Amino acid sequence: MAVVGVGGLWWMLRTLRPTSAHPTDARTASPPVPQTWAERAPGRTRVLLTDDMAGREVPPGFDRRAFLRAAGTVAAVGAVGGAGARLGAGPAASGARDTLTLPSPAEAAPPVPTGVTFEVPGLTPYLSSNADFYRVDTALTVPDVPLEGYLLRIHGLVDTPLELSFADLLERRLVERRITLTCVSNPVGGDLVDNATWLGIPMRDLLEEAGVQAGADAVKSTSADDFTAGTPLSALTDDRGALLAIGMNGEPLPLEHGFPVRMVTPGLYGYVSATKWLVDLEVTRFADFTPYWTDRGYAEQAPIKLSSRIDVPGPFAQLGAGRAVVAGVAWAQPRGIERVEVRVGDGEWQDAELAEEDSTHTWRPWRWEWEAAPGTHRLEVRATDRTGDTQTSQRAPVAPDGSTGWHNVTVTVT
Ligand SMILES: Nc1nc2c(c(=O)[nH]1)N[C@H]1C(S)=C(S)[C@@H](COP(=O)(O)O)O[C@H]1N2
Ligand SMILES: [Mo]
């Protein structure tokens, strides 16, 4: 585990910004990706050195030396902090988590369909383990939210404000759903996207219980560490099945992933819909508040963009000539993936084989068999969603509302 924590990189990224107190230029604001690549599980760093990421633009005002100085300082602080520095949640939360057994859901997730992925070495597992699941937040230390005294407030433009203890939440109807979470800061080819089974209370149930009043169009969520997000009310009450989650892959939420309570909303980037360490939901209007990242230049509305990624072969892989398997994942929650195509160099686009669809809320693995001829080749992928939209080749940066463009890897065949 790297000593530079999530907050450490966030702080380093701050040095990339001009000194104005409230940067509103999206291209200079610190993106919601305050996590180092290095602290990912070693097996996962593979995606991050793709050739197309090397050419990523640096923010205006980037001062490499100031950045490196800051990096050095954070590393030193981290080292002084020692191995425990990153596991900053206090004993209250971790103790409570250790003794907590979650009830089984009234509505379990349907069994994972057979054929939901392929046996291809290097292909991302269909379900991400809690340990490997990407982590993005602004927390310097993981908030310590004990169960004892926990209260979730639901208020604002509602008929009946609610104050729910953790025990109250456990008594509600619990459902289990597989949902692929995605970060707006995921660059083309990046791995800030993962798939898990979540256990929680349908948001719609709670909002119905509170009784939403006319005129509301947003829910402002606030965490124990004062992070805020603004989610369209409709995304929390429509059929997509947004959750107030308390479990992840059969366990209570890990501390880093929001223990004891977080939001999980299919189809929207995490910064507008997945508040961790959740303590407050205010039914309100977008016109009446500015959430954390919107205040820093990111879009107020942030549906997940259609994307696809090549997992194997890795960038700059050396392959023997002959049959090779190219494979990866594609996602377009909540619309679903209709088609994935691959091409070699400027050749014809060819249909990849799709794995069985689990749901339109989850990513979809794909594979393509290639007769590799000697030489250096660029492999490129693009996906089409179930509304018929195909990914644009146009490269867009992650700010203000998510990257676009086709992922490619260059490999050498001998
Ligand atoms: N409290 C809090 N919740 C947060 C954030 C944060 O900084 N603080 N980051 C959001 C962002 S940008 C994303 S992409 C998701 C990531 O969730 P994960 O770390 O469990 O993958 O959490 C969201 N929830
Ligand atoms: Mo994010």
Tab-separated table of C-alpha atoms and ligand atoms in Angstrom:
chain	number	residue	atom	x	y	z
A	1	MET	CA	0.000	0.000	0.000
A	2	ALA	CA	1.449	3.322	-1.028
A	3	VAL	CA	1.993	5.873	1.694
A	4	VAL	CA	0.594	8.728	-0.376
A	5	GLY	CA	-3.091	8.714	0.543
A	6	VAL	CA	-6.109	9.811	-1.349
A	7	GLY	CA	-6.088	13.177	0.306
A	8	GLY	CA	-2.381	13.379	-0.388
A	9	LEU	CA	-2.859	13.349	-4.092
A	10	TRP	CA	-5.788	15.678	-3.775
A	11	TRP	CA	-3.515	18.077	-1.985
A	12	MET	CA	-0.841	17.627	-4.627
A	13	LEU	CA	-3.358	18.283	-7.355
A	14	ARG	CA	-4.214	21.534	-5.651
A	15	THR	CA	-0.731	22.727	-6.465
A	16	LEU	CA	-1.670	22.394	-10.121
A	17	ARG	CA	-4.276	25.066	-9.742
A	18	PRO	CA	-3.924	28.787	-9.895
A	19	THR	CA	-4.117	30.350	-6.460
A	20	SER	CA	-7.630	31.765	-6.802
A	21	ALA	CA	-9.799	30.640	-3.943
A	22	HIS	CA	-12.640	29.417	-6.103
A	23	PRO	CA	-11.403	28.061	-9.400
A	24	THR	CA	-14.376	27.801	-11.685
A	25	ASP	CA	-12.500	27.033	-14.893
A	26	ALA	CA	-13.100	23.317	-15.290
A	27	ARG	CA	-9.759	22.808	-16.986
A	28	THR	CA	-7.821	24.089	-14.003
A	29	ALA	CA	-9.955	22.756	-11.181
A	30	SER	CA	-8.727	19.717	-9.325
A	31	PRO	CA	-10.633	16.769	-10.727
A	32	PRO	CA	-12.534	14.340	-8.507
A	33	VAL	CA	-9.741	11.807	-8.778
A	34	PRO	CA	-7.714	12.364	-5.662
A	35	GLN	CA	-6.262	8.883	-5.709
A	36	THR	CA	-2.831	7.720	-6.762
A	37	TRP	CA	-2.532	5.053	-9.418
A	38	ALA	CA	0.221	3.494	-7.341
A	39	GLU	CA	-1.996	2.524	-4.464
A	40	ARG	CA	-4.162	0.300	-6.612
A	41	ALA	CA	-3.677	-3.419	-6.290
A	42	PRO	CA	-0.513	-4.144	-8.291
A	43	GLY	CA	-2.422	-6.254	-10.786
A	44	ARG	CA	-4.570	-3.290	-11.653
A	45	THR	CA	-1.956	-0.716	-12.555
A	46	ARG	CA	-1.780	-2.323	-16.003
A	47	VAL	CA	-4.375	-0.070	-17.554
A	48	LEU	CA	-2.775	3.106	-16.446
A	49	LEU	CA	0.216	3.245	-18.693
A	50	THR	CA	-1.687	3.180	-21.942
A	51	ASP	CA	-0.041	5.034	-24.770
A	52	ASP	CA	-3.007	7.317	-25.250
A	53	MET	CA	-2.860	8.466	-21.640
A	54	ALA	CA	0.738	9.514	-21.990
A	55	GLY	CA	-0.415	12.303	-24.283
A	56	ARG	CA	-2.965	13.672	-21.861
A	57	GLU	CA	-3.003	17.406	-21.599
A	58	VAL	CA	-1.665	18.992	-18.442
A	59	PRO	CA	-3.768	21.675	-16.847
A	60	PRO	CA	-2.799	25.241	-17.643
A	61	GLY	CA	-0.596	26.605	-14.911
A	62	PHE	CA	0.921	23.191	-14.266
A	63	ASP	CA	4.189	23.672	-12.435
A	64	ARG	CA	5.996	20.373	-12.459
A	65	ARG	CA	8.521	21.346	-9.810
A	66	ALA	CA	5.867	22.627	-7.400
A	67	PHE	CA	3.991	19.416	-8.006
A	68	LEU	CA	7.024	17.256	-7.285
A	69	ARG	CA	7.849	19.299	-4.183
A	70	ALA	CA	4.331	18.739	-2.938
A	71	ALA	CA	4.589	15.064	-3.825
A	72	GLY	CA	7.793	14.783	-1.828
A	73	THR	CA	6.222	16.488	1.161
A	74	VAL	CA	3.213	14.239	1.116
A	75	ALA	CA	5.399	11.151	0.829
A	76	ALA	CA	7.384	12.320	3.847
A	77	VAL	CA	4.267	13.051	5.874
A	78	GLY	CA	2.895	9.678	4.863
A	79	ALA	CA	6.082	7.968	5.983
A	80	VAL	CA	5.945	9.713	9.363
A	81	GLY	CA	2.332	8.665	9.649
A	82	GLY	CA	3.416	5.099	9.178
A	83	ALA	CA	1.533	2.161	7.823
A	84	GLY	CA	-1.657	3.077	9.621
A	85	ALA	CA	-1.868	6.521	8.085
A	86	ARG	CA	-4.240	5.529	5.317
A	87	LEU	CA	-6.536	3.509	7.541
A	88	GLY	CA	-7.550	6.632	9.339
A	89	ALA	CA	-11.003	5.588	10.454
A	90	GLY	CA	-11.067	5.426	14.199
A	91	PRO	CA	-11.799	2.367	16.268
A	92	ALA	CA	-15.493	3.155	16.568
A	93	ALA	CA	-16.387	2.484	12.945
A	94	SER	CA	-14.109	-0.477	12.438
A	95	GLY	CA	-15.197	-2.083	15.703
A	96	ALA	CA	-18.832	-1.624	14.813
A	97	ARG	CA	-18.241	-3.023	11.347
A	98	ASP	CA	-16.513	-6.113	12.704
A	99	THR	CA	-19.467	-7.053	14.872
A	100	LEU	CA	-22.170	-6.196	12.346
A	101	THR	CA	-24.086	-8.906	10.520
A	102	LEU	CA	-26.399	-7.611	7.834
A	103	PRO	CA	-29.872	-9.101	7.426
A	104	SER	CA	-30.506	-11.030	4.242
A	105	PRO	CA	-32.360	-9.107	1.568
A	106	ALA	CA	-36.087	-9.360	1.010
A	107	GLU	CA	-35.211	-9.303	-2.679
A	108	ALA	CA	-31.893	-10.976	-3.553
A	109	ALA	CA	-30.009	-10.143	-6.725
A	110	PRO	CA	-30.838	-12.591	-9.505
A	111	PRO	CA	-28.140	-15.219	-10.019
A	112	VAL	CA	-25.272	-14.046	-12.215
A	113	PRO	CA	-26.104	-15.364	-15.704
A	114	THR	CA	-23.741	-17.975	-17.083
A	115	GLY	CA	-21.578	-16.530	-19.810
A	116	VAL	CA	-21.488	-13.115	-18.173
A	117	THR	CA	-17.761	-12.961	-18.868
A	118	PHE	CA	-14.987	-14.859	-20.666
A	119	GLU	CA	-12.083	-16.939	-19.443
A	120	VAL	CA	-9.369	-14.661	-20.756
A	121	PRO	CA	-6.257	-14.096	-18.628
A	122	GLY	CA	-5.926	-10.382	-17.899
A	123	LEU	CA	-9.592	-9.586	-18.519
A	124	THR	CA	-11.043	-7.617	-15.573
A	125	PRO	CA	-13.144	-9.889	-13.333
A	126	TYR	CA	-16.879	-9.399	-13.840
A	127	LEU	CA	-17.411	-8.596	-10.151
A	128	SER	CA	-14.757	-6.458	-8.459
A	129	SER	CA	-13.661	-7.514	-4.993
A	130	ASN	CA	-13.969	-4.979	-2.202
A	131	ALA	CA	-10.179	-4.870	-1.939
A	132	ASP	CA	-9.727	-4.113	-5.647
A	133	PHE	CA	-12.665	-1.752	-6.076
A	134	TYR	CA	-11.464	1.702	-7.137
A	135	ARG	CA	-11.564	4.411	-4.528
A	136	VAL	CA	-12.065	8.124	-5.122
A	137	ASP	CA	-12.805	10.722	-2.474
A	138	THR	CA	-11.516	13.887	-0.905
A	139	ALA	CA	-11.021	12.350	2.538
A	140	LEU	CA	-7.550	12.807	4.000
A	141	THR	CA	-8.428	10.239	6.610
A	142	VAL	CA	-11.343	7.865	6.278
A	143	PRO	CA	-14.286	9.332	8.211
A	144	ASP	CA	-15.064	7.442	11.398
A	145	VAL	CA	-18.830	7.047	11.504
A	146	PRO	CA	-19.843	4.767	14.367
A	147	LEU	CA	-23.172	2.975	14.264
A	148	GLU	CA	-23.896	4.131	17.762
A	149	GLY	CA	-25.672	7.453	17.421
A	150	TYR	CA	-25.790	7.263	13.630
A	151	LEU	CA	-28.676	9.303	12.223
A	152	LEU	CA	-29.672	9.855	8.628
A	153	ARG	CA	-31.792	12.959	8.186
A	154	ILE	CA	-34.172	13.219	5.242
A	155	HIS	CA	-35.674	16.675	5.074
A	156	GLY	CA	-36.251	19.761	2.926
A	157	LEU	CA	-39.188	19.799	0.520
A	158	VAL	CA	-40.916	16.832	2.131
A	159	ASP	CA	-44.185	16.360	4.039
A	160	THR	CA	-42.629	14.259	6.789
A	161	PRO	CA	-38.964	14.773	7.646
A	162	LEU	CA	-37.333	11.519	8.762
A	163	GLU	CA	-34.524	10.795	11.179
A	164	LEU	CA	-33.402	7.212	10.828
A	165	SER	CA	-30.961	5.350	13.025
A	166	PHE	CA	-28.939	2.489	11.597
A	167	ALA	CA	-31.307	0.075	13.358
A	168	ASP	CA	-34.233	1.808	11.636
A	169	LEU	CA	-32.542	1.268	8.285
A	170	LEU	CA	-32.025	-2.433	8.992
A	171	GLU	CA	-35.775	-2.786	9.473
A	172	ARG	CA	-36.614	-1.460	6.022
A	173	ARG	CA	-37.061	-3.647	2.948
A	174	LEU	CA	-33.565	-4.519	1.748
A	175	VAL	CA	-32.781	-5.350	-1.852
A	176	GLU	CA	-29.626	-6.504	-3.581
A	177	ARG	CA	-28.505	-5.190	-6.980
A	178	ARG	CA	-25.440	-5.419	-9.181
A	179	ILE	CA	-24.423	-1.945	-10.299
A	180	THR	CA	-21.269	-0.735	-12.063
A	181	LEU	CA	-19.963	2.458	-10.481
A	182	THR	CA	-17.992	4.934	-12.632
A	183	CYS	CA	-15.925	8.018	-11.854
A	184	VAL	CA	-16.134	11.114	-14.055
A	185	SER	CA	-12.345	11.287	-13.778
A	186	ASN	CA	-11.871	8.006	-15.586
A	187	PRO	CA	-9.751	8.838	-18.618
A	188	VAL	CA	-10.107	6.865	-21.856
A	189	GLY	CA	-8.651	3.436	-21.033
A	190	GLY	CA	-8.645	4.109	-17.290
A	191	ASP	CA	-9.871	1.877	-14.490
A	192	LEU	CA	-11.947	4.141	-12.257
A	193	VAL	CA	-14.913	1.882	-12.908
A	194	ASP	CA	-15.907	-1.278	-11.032
A	195	ASN	CA	-18.827	-3.605	-10.568
A	196	ALA	CA	-20.218	-4.859	-7.259
A	197	THR	CA	-23.292	-6.356	-5.629
A	198	TRP	CA	-24.851	-3.737	-3.379
A	199	LEU	CA	-27.304	-4.289	-0.555
A	200	GLY	CA	-29.551	-1.424	0.410
A	201	ILE	CA	-32.891	0.262	0.715
A	202	PRO	CA	-34.497	1.534	-2.471
A	203	MET	CA	-34.139	5.326	-2.383
A	204	ARG	CA	-37.598	5.563	-3.812
A	205	ASP	CA	-39.092	3.853	-0.741
A	206	LEU	CA	-37.513	6.388	1.606
A	207	LEU	CA	-38.442	9.390	-0.521
A	208	GLU	CA	-42.009	8.126	-0.792
A	209	GLU	CA	-42.139	7.705	2.955
A	210	ALA	CA	-40.965	11.281	3.420
A	211	GLY	CA	-43.398	12.558	0.790
A	212	VAL	CA	-41.653	14.742	-1.775
A	213	GLN	CA	-43.343	18.091	-2.355
A	214	ALA	CA	-44.032	19.784	-5.683
A	215	GLY	CA	-41.242	21.963	-7.025
A	216	ALA	CA	-38.332	19.774	-5.915
A	217	ASP	CA	-35.941	18.570	-8.634
A	218	ALA	CA	-32.817	17.579	-6.688
A	219	VAL	CA	-31.533	15.785	-3.640
A	220	LYS	CA	-28.546	17.304	-1.923
A	221	SER	CA	-26.591	14.619	-0.082
A	222	THR	CA	-24.004	15.415	2.582
A	223	SER	CA	-21.385	13.140	4.099
A	224	ALA	CA	-19.985	13.060	7.606
A	225	ASP	CA	-16.935	14.872	6.188
A	226	ASP	CA	-19.054	17.561	4.507
A	227	PHE	CA	-18.717	16.391	0.945
A	228	THR	CA	-21.867	17.240	-1.006
A	229	ALA	CA	-23.473	15.923	-4.163
A	230	GLY	CA	-26.549	16.965	-6.112
A	231	THR	CA	-28.606	14.178	-7.666
A	232	PRO	CA	-31.628	14.685	-9.911
A	233	LEU	CA	-34.696	13.694	-7.900
A	234	SER	CA	-35.948	11.689	-10.880
A	235	ALA	CA	-32.866	9.433	-10.837
A	236	LEU	CA	-33.656	8.510	-7.237
A	237	THR	CA	-37.360	7.828	-7.790
A	238	ASP	CA	-37.538	6.264	-11.270
A	239	ASP	CA	-37.251	2.573	-12.139
A	240	ARG	CA	-33.456	2.425	-12.250
A	241	GLY	CA	-33.389	1.371	-8.618
A	242	ALA	CA	-31.073	3.813	-6.855
A	243	LEU	CA	-29.991	2.520	-3.458
A	244	LEU	CA	-29.169	3.742	-0.042
A	245	ALA	CA	-26.511	1.065	0.327
A	246	ILE	CA	-25.262	-0.570	3.518
A	247	GLY	CA	-23.623	-3.660	2.020
A	248	MET	CA	-21.096	-4.417	-0.705
A	249	ASN	CA	-20.378	-7.910	-2.029
A	250	GLY	CA	-21.959	-9.614	0.954
A	251	GLU	CA	-20.275	-7.534	3.659
A	252	PRO	CA	-21.042	-4.279	5.429
A	253	LEU	CA	-19.620	-1.398	3.378
A	254	PRO	CA	-15.851	-1.248	3.782
A	255	LEU	CA	-14.795	1.872	5.692
A	256	GLU	CA	-13.157	3.325	2.555
A	257	HIS	CA	-16.335	2.754	0.563
A	258	GLY	CA	-18.601	4.686	2.882
A	259	PHE	CA	-19.398	2.718	6.051
A	260	PRO	CA	-22.049	2.649	7.308
A	261	VAL	CA	-24.273	4.163	4.597
A	262	ARG	CA	-23.748	5.461	1.068
A	263	MET	CA	-25.665	6.154	-2.119
A	264	VAL	CA	-25.383	4.062	-5.274
A	265	THR	CA	-27.238	5.390	-8.302
A	266	PRO	CA	-27.117	3.524	-11.618
A	267	GLY	CA	-26.230	5.637	-14.641
A	268	LEU	CA	-24.744	8.725	-12.996
A	269	TYR	CA	-21.084	9.441	-12.265
A	270	GLY	CA	-20.160	8.969	-8.619
A	271	TYR	CA	-19.543	12.611	-7.800
A	272	VAL	CA	-23.231	13.448	-8.345
A	273	SER	CA	-24.790	10.273	-7.027
A	274	ALA	CA	-22.691	8.051	-4.763
A	275	THR	CA	-22.078	9.984	-1.553
A	276	LYS	CA	-20.203	7.863	1.006
A	277	TRP	CA	-20.423	8.230	4.822
A	278	LEU	CA	-23.881	9.660	4.130
A	279	VAL	CA	-25.622	11.534	6.938
A	280	ASP	CA	-28.051	13.948	5.292
A	281	LEU	CA	-30.458	13.999	2.350
A	282	GLU	CA	-32.172	17.277	1.572
A	283	VAL	CA	-34.911	17.337	-1.024
A	284	THR	CA	-34.423	20.669	-2.765
A	285	ARG	CA	-33.897	22.419	-6.108
A	286	PHE	CA	-30.702	22.581	-8.162
A	287	ALA	CA	-31.232	26.349	-8.316
A	288	ASP	CA	-30.820	26.549	-4.532
A	289	PHE	CA	-27.382	24.981	-3.924
A	290	THR	CA	-24.049	24.159	-5.547
A	291	PRO	CA	-22.560	20.728	-4.803
A	292	TYR	CA	-18.866	20.213	-4.033
A	293	TRP	CA	-17.538	19.381	-7.510
A	294	THR	CA	-19.938	21.656	-9.357
A	295	ASP	CA	-18.431	24.471	-7.320
A	296	ARG	CA	-15.087	23.373	-8.792
A	297	GLY	CA	-16.085	23.463	-12.439
A	298	TYR	CA	-17.675	20.056	-12.953
A	299	ALA	CA	-21.105	19.682	-14.558
A	300	GLU	CA	-24.263	19.777	-12.480
A	301	GLN	CA	-25.776	16.940	-14.547
A	302	ALA	CA	-23.456	14.004	-15.125
A	303	PRO	CA	-24.891	10.886	-16.808
A	304	ILE	CA	-22.279	8.196	-17.453
A	305	LYS	CA	-20.919	8.302	-20.985
A	306	LEU	CA	-20.761	5.287	-23.273
A	307	SER	CA	-17.236	3.842	-22.961
A	308	SER	CA	-15.149	0.804	-23.781
A	309	ARG	CA	-11.709	-0.405	-22.808
A	310	ILE	CA	-9.176	-2.951	-24.015
A	311	ASP	CA	-7.817	-4.994	-21.084
A	312	VAL	CA	-5.802	-7.525	-23.098
A	313	PRO	CA	-3.371	-7.371	-24.662
A	314	GLY	CA	-1.883	-4.669	-22.471
A	315	PRO	CA	-0.218	-1.586	-23.911
A	316	PHE	CA	3.128	-2.344	-25.580
A	317	ALA	CA	2.565	-6.089	-25.192
A	318	GLN	CA	4.812	-8.404	-27.236
A	319	LEU	CA	2.855	-11.208	-28.883
A	320	GLY	CA	3.777	-14.179	-30.987
A	321	ALA	CA	2.279	-14.228	-34.471
A	322	GLY	CA	-0.953	-16.166	-34.904
A	323	ARG	CA	-4.199	-16.363	-33.010
A	324	ALA	CA	-4.507	-13.866	-30.179
A	325	VAL	CA	-7.441	-12.873	-28.001
A	326	VAL	CA	-8.308	-9.210	-27.577
A	327	ALA	CA	-10.729	-8.544	-24.702
A	328	GLY	CA	-12.087	-5.854	-22.455
A	329	VAL	CA	-15.212	-4.289	-21.025
A	330	ALA	CA	-17.765	-1.752	-22.248
A	331	TRP	CA	-20.357	0.174	-20.278
A	332	ALA	CA	-23.238	2.571	-20.811
A	333	GLN	CA	-25.318	2.453	-17.636
A	334	PRO	CA	-28.319	2.553	-17.620
A	335	ARG	CA	-28.781	2.219	-21.388
A	336	GLY	CA	-26.796	-0.984	-21.867
A	337	ILE	CA	-24.335	-2.163	-24.510
A	338	GLU	CA	-25.575	-3.319	-27.913
A	339	ARG	CA	-22.344	-3.809	-29.816
A	340	VAL	CA	-18.561	-3.629	-29.515
A	341	GLU	CA	-16.226	-3.340	-32.499
A	342	VAL	CA	-12.481	-3.634	-32.801
A	343	ARG	CA	-10.120	-2.603	-35.548
A	344	VAL	CA	-6.438	-3.037	-36.246
A	345	GLY	CA	-4.729	0.114	-37.477
A	346	ASP	CA	-6.997	1.822	-39.969
A	347	GLY	CA	-8.616	-1.469	-40.965
A	348	GLU	CA	-12.305	-2.336	-41.056
A	349	TRP	CA	-14.255	-2.351	-37.797
A	350	GLN	CA	-15.071	-5.921	-36.815
A	351	ASP	CA	-17.734	-7.140	-34.412
A	352	ALA	CA	-16.475	-8.444	-31.100
A	353	GLU	CA	-18.304	-11.205	-29.239
A	354	LEU	CA	-20.313	-9.890	-26.290
A	355	ALA	CA	-20.708	-11.708	-22.998
A	356	GLU	CA	-24.234	-12.358	-21.752
A	357	GLU	CA	-25.915	-9.206	-20.521
A	358	ASP	CA	-26.453	-9.176	-16.760
A	359	SER	CA	-28.385	-5.908	-16.717
A	360	THR	CA	-28.109	-2.532	-18.380
A	361	HIS	CA	-26.704	-1.245	-15.063
A	362	THR	CA	-23.548	-3.298	-15.343
A	363	TRP	CA	-20.589	-3.381	-17.665
A	364	ARG	CA	-20.321	-5.939	-20.423
A	365	PRO	CA	-17.178	-7.919	-21.203
A	366	TRP	CA	-16.304	-8.517	-24.865
A	367	ARG	CA	-13.690	-10.502	-26.783
A	368	TRP	CA	-12.357	-10.714	-30.316
A	369	GLU	CA	-10.058	-13.225	-31.942
A	370	TRP	CA	-7.251	-11.856	-33.988
A	371	GLU	CA	-4.863	-13.481	-36.453
A	372	ALA	CA	-1.872	-11.383	-35.510
A	373	ALA	CA	0.685	-10.779	-38.252
A	374	PRO	CA	4.229	-9.653	-37.419
A	375	GLY	CA	4.663	-5.915	-37.004
A	376	THR	CA	3.579	-3.097	-34.708
A	377	HIS	CA	-0.183	-2.686	-34.555
A	378	ARG	CA	-2.673	-0.349	-32.984
A	379	LEU	CA	-5.770	-2.102	-31.624
A	380	GLU	CA	-8.773	0.156	-31.130
A	381	VAL	CA	-12.231	-0.362	-29.650
A	382	ARG	CA	-15.587	1.386	-29.827
A	383	ALA	CA	-18.995	0.496	-28.441
A	384	THR	CA	-22.615	1.163	-29.365
A	385	ASP	CA	-25.303	1.457	-26.707
A	386	ARG	CA	-28.844	0.152	-26.823
A	387	THR	CA	-30.191	3.478	-28.056
A	388	GLY	CA	-28.017	3.060	-31.170
A	389	ASP	CA	-25.401	5.666	-30.241
A	390	THR	CA	-21.812	4.779	-31.116
A	391	GLN	CA	-18.870	6.206	-29.172
A	392	THR	CA	-17.426	9.318	-30.752
A	393	SER	CA	-13.777	9.298	-31.801
A	394	GLN	CA	-13.567	12.869	-30.514
A	395	ARG	CA	-11.291	12.999	-27.472
A	396	ALA	CA	-12.738	14.945	-24.542
A	397	PRO	CA	-10.956	15.463	-21.212
A	398	VAL	CA	-12.584	14.223	-18.002
A	399	ALA	CA	-13.695	17.740	-17.035
A	400	PRO	CA	-16.378	18.967	-16.958
A	401	ASP	CA	-18.559	15.900	-17.557
A	402	GLY	CA	-16.526	12.826	-18.501
A	403	SER	CA	-14.045	11.683	-21.147
A	404	THR	CA	-14.851	10.553	-24.672
A	405	GLY	CA	-12.793	8.942	-27.420
A	406	TRP	CA	-11.752	5.471	-28.539
A	407	HIS	CA	-9.314	3.510	-26.422
A	408	ASN	CA	-6.356	1.993	-28.231
A	409	VAL	CA	-3.264	-0.009	-27.379
A	410	THR	CA	-0.177	-0.523	-29.468
A	411	VAL	CA	1.340	-3.999	-29.483
A	412	THR	CA	4.255	-5.664	-31.207
A	413	VAL	CA	3.836	-9.028	-32.909
A	414	THR	CA	6.937	-11.082	-33.702
B	1	LIG	N1	-18.153	11.535	1.107
B	1	LIG	C1	-17.720	11.407	-0.138
B	1	LIG	N2	-18.396	10.611	-0.987
B	1	LIG	C2	-17.972	10.448	-2.265
B	1	LIG	C3	-16.829	11.126	-2.729
B	1	LIG	C4	-16.138	11.964	-1.826
B	1	LIG	O1	-15.121	12.606	-2.155
B	1	LIG	N3	-16.604	12.066	-0.536
B	1	LIG	N4	-16.407	10.937	-4.027
B	1	LIG	C5	-17.409	10.490	-4.998
B	1	LIG	C6	-16.814	10.056	-6.241
B	1	LIG	S1	-16.081	11.263	-7.198
B	1	LIG	C7	-16.887	8.762	-6.690
B	1	LIG	S2	-16.425	8.339	-8.249
B	1	LIG	C8	-17.381	7.680	-5.804
B	1	LIG	C9	-16.352	6.584	-5.668
B	1	LIG	O2	-16.791	5.590	-4.781
B	1	LIG	P1	-15.747	4.495	-4.294
B	1	LIG	O3	-14.590	5.215	-3.688
B	1	LIG	O4	-16.472	3.611	-3.366
B	1	LIG	O5	-15.337	3.760	-5.568
B	1	LIG	O6	-17.671	8.156	-4.507
B	1	LIG	C10	-18.329	9.410	-4.461
B	1	LIG	N5	-18.689	9.643	-3.089
B	2	MO	MO	-15.601	10.372	-9.164
